[in-house]
mmCIF file of C-alpha atoms in Angstrom:
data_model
loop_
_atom_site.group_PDB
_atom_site.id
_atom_site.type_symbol
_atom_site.label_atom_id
_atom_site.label_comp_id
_atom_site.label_asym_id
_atom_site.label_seq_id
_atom_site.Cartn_x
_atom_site.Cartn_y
_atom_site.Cartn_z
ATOM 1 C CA UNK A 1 -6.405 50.900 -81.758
ATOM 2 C CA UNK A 2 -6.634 52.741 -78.601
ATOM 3 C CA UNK A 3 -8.800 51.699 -76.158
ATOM 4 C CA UNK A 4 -10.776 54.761 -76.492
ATOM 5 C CA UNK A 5 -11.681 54.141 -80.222
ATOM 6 C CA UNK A 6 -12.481 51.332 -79.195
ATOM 7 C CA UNK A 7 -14.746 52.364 -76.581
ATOM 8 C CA UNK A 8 -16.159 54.831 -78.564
ATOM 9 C CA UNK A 9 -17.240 51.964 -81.491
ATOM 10 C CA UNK A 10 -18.445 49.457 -78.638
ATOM 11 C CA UNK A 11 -20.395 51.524 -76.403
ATOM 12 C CA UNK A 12 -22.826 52.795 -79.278
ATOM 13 C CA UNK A 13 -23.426 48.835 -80.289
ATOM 14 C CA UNK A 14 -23.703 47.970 -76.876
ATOM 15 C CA UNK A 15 -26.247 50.293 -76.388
ATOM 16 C CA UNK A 16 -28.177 50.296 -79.427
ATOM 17 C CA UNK A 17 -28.298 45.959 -79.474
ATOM 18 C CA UNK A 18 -29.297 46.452 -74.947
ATOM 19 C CA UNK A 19 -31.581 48.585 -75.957
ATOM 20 C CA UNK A 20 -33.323 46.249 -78.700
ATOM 21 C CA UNK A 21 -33.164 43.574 -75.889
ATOM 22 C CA UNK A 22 -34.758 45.279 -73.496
ATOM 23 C CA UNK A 23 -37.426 46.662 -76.007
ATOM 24 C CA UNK A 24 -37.927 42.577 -77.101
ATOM 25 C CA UNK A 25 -38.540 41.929 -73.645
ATOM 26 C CA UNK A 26 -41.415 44.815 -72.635
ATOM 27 C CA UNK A 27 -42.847 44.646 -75.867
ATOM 28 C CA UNK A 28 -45.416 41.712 -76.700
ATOM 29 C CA UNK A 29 -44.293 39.177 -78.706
ATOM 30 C CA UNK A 30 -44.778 39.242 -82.545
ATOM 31 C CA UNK A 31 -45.822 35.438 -82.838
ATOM 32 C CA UNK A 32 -49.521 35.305 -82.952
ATOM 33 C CA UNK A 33 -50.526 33.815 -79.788
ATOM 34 C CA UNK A 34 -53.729 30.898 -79.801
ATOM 35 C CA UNK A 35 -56.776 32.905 -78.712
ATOM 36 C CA UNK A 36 -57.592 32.105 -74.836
ATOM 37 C CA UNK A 37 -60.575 29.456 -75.453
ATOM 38 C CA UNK A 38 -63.612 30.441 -73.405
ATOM 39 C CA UNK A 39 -63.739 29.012 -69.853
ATOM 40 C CA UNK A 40 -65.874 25.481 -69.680
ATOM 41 C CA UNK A 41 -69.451 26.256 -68.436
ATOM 42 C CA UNK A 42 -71.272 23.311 -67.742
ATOM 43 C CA UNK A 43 -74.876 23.079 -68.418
ATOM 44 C CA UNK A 44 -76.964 23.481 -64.754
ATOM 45 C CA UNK A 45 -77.088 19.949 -63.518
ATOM 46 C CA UNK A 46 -80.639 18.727 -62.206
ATOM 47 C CA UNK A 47 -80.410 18.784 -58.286
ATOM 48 C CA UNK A 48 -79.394 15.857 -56.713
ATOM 49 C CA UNK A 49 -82.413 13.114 -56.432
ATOM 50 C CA UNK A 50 -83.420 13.371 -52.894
ATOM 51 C CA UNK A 51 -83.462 10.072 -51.672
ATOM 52 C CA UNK A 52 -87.253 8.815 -49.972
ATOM 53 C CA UNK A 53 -87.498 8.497 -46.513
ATOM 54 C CA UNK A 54 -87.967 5.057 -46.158
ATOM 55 C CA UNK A 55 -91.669 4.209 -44.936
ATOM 56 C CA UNK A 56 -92.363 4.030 -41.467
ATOM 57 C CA UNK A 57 -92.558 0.934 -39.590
ATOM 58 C CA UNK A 58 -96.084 -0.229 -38.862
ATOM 59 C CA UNK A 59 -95.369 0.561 -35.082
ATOM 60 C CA UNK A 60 -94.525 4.473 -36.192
ATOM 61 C CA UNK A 61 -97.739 4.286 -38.263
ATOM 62 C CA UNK A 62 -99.524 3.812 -35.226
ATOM 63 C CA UNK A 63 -98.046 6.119 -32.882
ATOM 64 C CA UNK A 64 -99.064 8.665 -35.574
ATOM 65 C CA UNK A 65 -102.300 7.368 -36.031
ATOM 66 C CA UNK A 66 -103.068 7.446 -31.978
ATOM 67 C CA UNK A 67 -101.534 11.423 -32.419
ATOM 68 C CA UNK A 68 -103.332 12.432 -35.445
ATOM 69 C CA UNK A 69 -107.213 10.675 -33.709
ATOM 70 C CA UNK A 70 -105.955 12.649 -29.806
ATOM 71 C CA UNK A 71 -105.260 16.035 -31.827
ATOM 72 C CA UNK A 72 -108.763 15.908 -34.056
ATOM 73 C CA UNK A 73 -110.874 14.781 -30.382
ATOM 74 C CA UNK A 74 -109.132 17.378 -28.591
ATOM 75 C CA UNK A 75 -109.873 19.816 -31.243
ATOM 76 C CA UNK A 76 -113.646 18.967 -30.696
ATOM 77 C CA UNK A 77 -113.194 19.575 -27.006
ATOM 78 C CA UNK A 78 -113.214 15.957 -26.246
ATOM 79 C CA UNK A 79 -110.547 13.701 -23.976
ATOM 80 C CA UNK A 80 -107.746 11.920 -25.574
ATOM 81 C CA UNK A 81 -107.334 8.496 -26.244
ATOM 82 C CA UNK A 82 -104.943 6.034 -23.641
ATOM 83 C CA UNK A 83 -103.047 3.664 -25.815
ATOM 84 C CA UNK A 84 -103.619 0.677 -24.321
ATOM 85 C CA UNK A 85 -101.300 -2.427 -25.317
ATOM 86 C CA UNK A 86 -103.733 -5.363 -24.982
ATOM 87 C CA UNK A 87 -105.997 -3.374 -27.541
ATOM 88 C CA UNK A 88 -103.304 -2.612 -29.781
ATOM 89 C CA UNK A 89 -102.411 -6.478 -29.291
ATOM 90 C CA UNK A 90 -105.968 -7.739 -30.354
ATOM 91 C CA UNK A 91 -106.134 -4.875 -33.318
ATOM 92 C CA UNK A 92 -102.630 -5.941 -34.383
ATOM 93 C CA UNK A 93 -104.005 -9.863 -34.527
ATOM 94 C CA UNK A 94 -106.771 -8.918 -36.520
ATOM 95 C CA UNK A 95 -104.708 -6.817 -38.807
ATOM 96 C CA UNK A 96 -102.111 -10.071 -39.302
ATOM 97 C CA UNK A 97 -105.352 -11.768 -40.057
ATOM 98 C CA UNK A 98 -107.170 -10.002 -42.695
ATOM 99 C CA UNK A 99 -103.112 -9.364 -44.205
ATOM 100 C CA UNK A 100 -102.672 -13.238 -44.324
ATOM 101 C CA UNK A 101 -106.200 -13.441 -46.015
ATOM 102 C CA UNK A 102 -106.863 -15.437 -43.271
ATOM 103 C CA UNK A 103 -109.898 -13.115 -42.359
ATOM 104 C CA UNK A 104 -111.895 -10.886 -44.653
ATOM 105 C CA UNK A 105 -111.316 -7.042 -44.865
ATOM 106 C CA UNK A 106 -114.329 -6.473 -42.813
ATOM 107 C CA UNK A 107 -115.993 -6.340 -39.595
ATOM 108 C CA UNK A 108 -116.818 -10.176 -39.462
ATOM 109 C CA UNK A 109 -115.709 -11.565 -36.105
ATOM 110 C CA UNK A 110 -116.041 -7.987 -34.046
ATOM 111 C CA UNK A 111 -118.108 -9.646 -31.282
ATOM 112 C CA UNK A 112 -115.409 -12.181 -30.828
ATOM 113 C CA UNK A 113 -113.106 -9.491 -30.726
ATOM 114 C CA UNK A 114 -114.844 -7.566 -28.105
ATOM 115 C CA UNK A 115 -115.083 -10.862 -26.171
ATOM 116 C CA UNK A 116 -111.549 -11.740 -26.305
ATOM 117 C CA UNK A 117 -110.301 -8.089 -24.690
ATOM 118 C CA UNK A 118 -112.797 -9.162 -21.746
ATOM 119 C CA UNK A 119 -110.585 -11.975 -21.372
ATOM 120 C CA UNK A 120 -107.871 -9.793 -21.064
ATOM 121 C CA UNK A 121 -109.489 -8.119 -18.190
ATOM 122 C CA UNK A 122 -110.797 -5.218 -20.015
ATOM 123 C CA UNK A 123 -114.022 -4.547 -18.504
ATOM 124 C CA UNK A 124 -116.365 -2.531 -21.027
ATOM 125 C CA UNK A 125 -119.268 -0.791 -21.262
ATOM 126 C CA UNK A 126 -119.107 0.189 -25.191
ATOM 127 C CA UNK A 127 -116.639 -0.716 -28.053
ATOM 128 C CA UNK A 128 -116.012 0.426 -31.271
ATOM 129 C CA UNK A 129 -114.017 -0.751 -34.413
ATOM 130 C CA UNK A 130 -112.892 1.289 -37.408
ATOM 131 C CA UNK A 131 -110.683 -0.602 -40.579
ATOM 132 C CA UNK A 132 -108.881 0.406 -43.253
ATOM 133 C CA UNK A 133 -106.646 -1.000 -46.081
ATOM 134 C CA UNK A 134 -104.227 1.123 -47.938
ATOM 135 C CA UNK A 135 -101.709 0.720 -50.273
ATOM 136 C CA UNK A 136 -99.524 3.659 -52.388
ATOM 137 C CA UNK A 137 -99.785 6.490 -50.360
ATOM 138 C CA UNK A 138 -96.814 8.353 -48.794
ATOM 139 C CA UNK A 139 -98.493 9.096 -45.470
ATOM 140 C CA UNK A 140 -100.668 6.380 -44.284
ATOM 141 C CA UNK A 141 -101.281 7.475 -40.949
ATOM 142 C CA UNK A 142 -103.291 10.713 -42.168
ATOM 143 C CA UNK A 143 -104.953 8.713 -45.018
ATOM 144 C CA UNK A 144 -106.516 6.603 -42.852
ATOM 145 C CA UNK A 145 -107.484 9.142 -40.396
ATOM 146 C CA UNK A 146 -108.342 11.290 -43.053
ATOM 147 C CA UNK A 147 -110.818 8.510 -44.475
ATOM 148 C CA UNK A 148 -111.999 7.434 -41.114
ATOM 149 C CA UNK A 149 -112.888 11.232 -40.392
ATOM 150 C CA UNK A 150 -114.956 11.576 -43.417
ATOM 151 C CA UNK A 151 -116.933 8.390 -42.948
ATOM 152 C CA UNK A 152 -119.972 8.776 -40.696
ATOM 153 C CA UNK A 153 -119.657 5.399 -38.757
ATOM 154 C CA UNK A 154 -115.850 5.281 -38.342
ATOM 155 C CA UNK A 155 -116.547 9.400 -37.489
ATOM 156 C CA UNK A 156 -119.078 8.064 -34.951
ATOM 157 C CA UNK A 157 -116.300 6.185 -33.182
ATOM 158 C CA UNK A 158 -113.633 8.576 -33.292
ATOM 159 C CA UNK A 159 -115.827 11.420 -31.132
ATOM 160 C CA UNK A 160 -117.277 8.709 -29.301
ATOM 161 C CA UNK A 161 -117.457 7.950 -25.269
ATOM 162 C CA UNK A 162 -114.495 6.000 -25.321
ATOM 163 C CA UNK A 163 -111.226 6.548 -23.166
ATOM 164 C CA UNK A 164 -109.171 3.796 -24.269
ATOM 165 C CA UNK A 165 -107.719 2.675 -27.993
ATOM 166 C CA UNK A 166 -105.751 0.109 -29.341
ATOM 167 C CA UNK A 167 -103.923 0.687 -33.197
ATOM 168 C CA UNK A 168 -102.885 -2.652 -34.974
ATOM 169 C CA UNK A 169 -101.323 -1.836 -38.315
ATOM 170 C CA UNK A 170 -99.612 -5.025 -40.294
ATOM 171 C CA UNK A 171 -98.257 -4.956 -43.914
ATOM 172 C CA UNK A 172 -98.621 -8.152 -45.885
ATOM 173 C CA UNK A 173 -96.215 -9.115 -49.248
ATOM 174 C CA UNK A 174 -97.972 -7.110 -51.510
ATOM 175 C CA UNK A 175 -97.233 -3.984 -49.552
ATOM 176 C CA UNK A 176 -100.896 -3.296 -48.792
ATOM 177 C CA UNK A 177 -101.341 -1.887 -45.383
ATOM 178 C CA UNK A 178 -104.372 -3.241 -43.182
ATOM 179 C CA UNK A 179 -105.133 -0.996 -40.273
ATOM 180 C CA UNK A 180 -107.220 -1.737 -36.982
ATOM 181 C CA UNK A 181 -108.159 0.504 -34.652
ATOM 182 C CA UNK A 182 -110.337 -0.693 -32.021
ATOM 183 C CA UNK A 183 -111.733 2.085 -28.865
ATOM 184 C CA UNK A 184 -113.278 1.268 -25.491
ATOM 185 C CA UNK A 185 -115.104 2.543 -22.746
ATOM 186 C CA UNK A 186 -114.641 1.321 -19.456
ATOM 187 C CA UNK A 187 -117.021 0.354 -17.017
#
């Protein structure tokens, strides 16, 4: 055979077998393909707990508190309150007191109280006294002021004549909260 003939017999196979290759190749395959499964959606997830603020330390509760009685007096036109520290150190002993059940949730032993921030060299001419015991709430500081406010006599001493204050707040094992707040007018 000539290499024409020849040419002449491969060139048709060659083309009609390329051409079945190439048509395999653009065409999509015959095997049945595994249908695409859906994409995962997980179910919505709660949020996140949000973790509590711990609770304030018994000196932040009565920072607040000393903020919280200045903004309601100054609301009523009256002067703020001066934090003084031997009054917050006499409310805080009487707080540790009643906490320790060593005193009484009440206003037993005021007089003596009075007396000893005399000692201290707190000259007065009026004092005042307002208590409170708490236990489950999330913001003390406005309970109590919130209670104190809507209580005539511990009212009476918040808008009183006074120009100093002393805030003694101590926590006992139980978690309940014992507050003091004791106010004074110099002489």
């Amino acid at each position: 055979m000539r290499p024409s003939r020849l040419l002449r017999l491969f060139i048709p196979l060659i083309i009609f077998f390329g051409s079945r290759i190439a048509l395999n190749q653009s065409e999509p395959s015959q095997t049945p393909q595994q249908p695409t499964p859906p994409p995962v959606v997980s179910a919505p997830q709660p949020p996140s707990p949000v973790a509590r603020a711990p609770k304030p330390s018994t000196e932040q509760i009565e920072t607040e508190i000393h903020a919280q009685i200045n903004t309601y007096r100054q609301s009523r036109g009256l002067e703020p309150l001066t934090l003084d520290y031997r009054i917050t150190e006499e409310s805080r002993k009487f707080s540790a007191k009643m906490a320790s059940g060593a005193a009484e949730f009440s206003h037993d032993g005021f007089d003596e109280r009075a007396e000893n921030l005399e000692k201290k060299a707190l000259k007065y001419a009026t004092v005042g006294e307002n208590l409170a015991l708490l236990q489950g709430y999330d913001d003390l500081a406005t309970t109590a002021v919130e209670g104190w406010i809507d209580s005539p006599g511990h009212h009476e001493n918040i808008i009183g004549d006074y120009d100093l204050t002393g805030i003694g707040v101590v926590k006992n094992e139980e978690g309940v909260y014992y507050f003091t707040q004791l106010f004074l007018k110099r002489q």
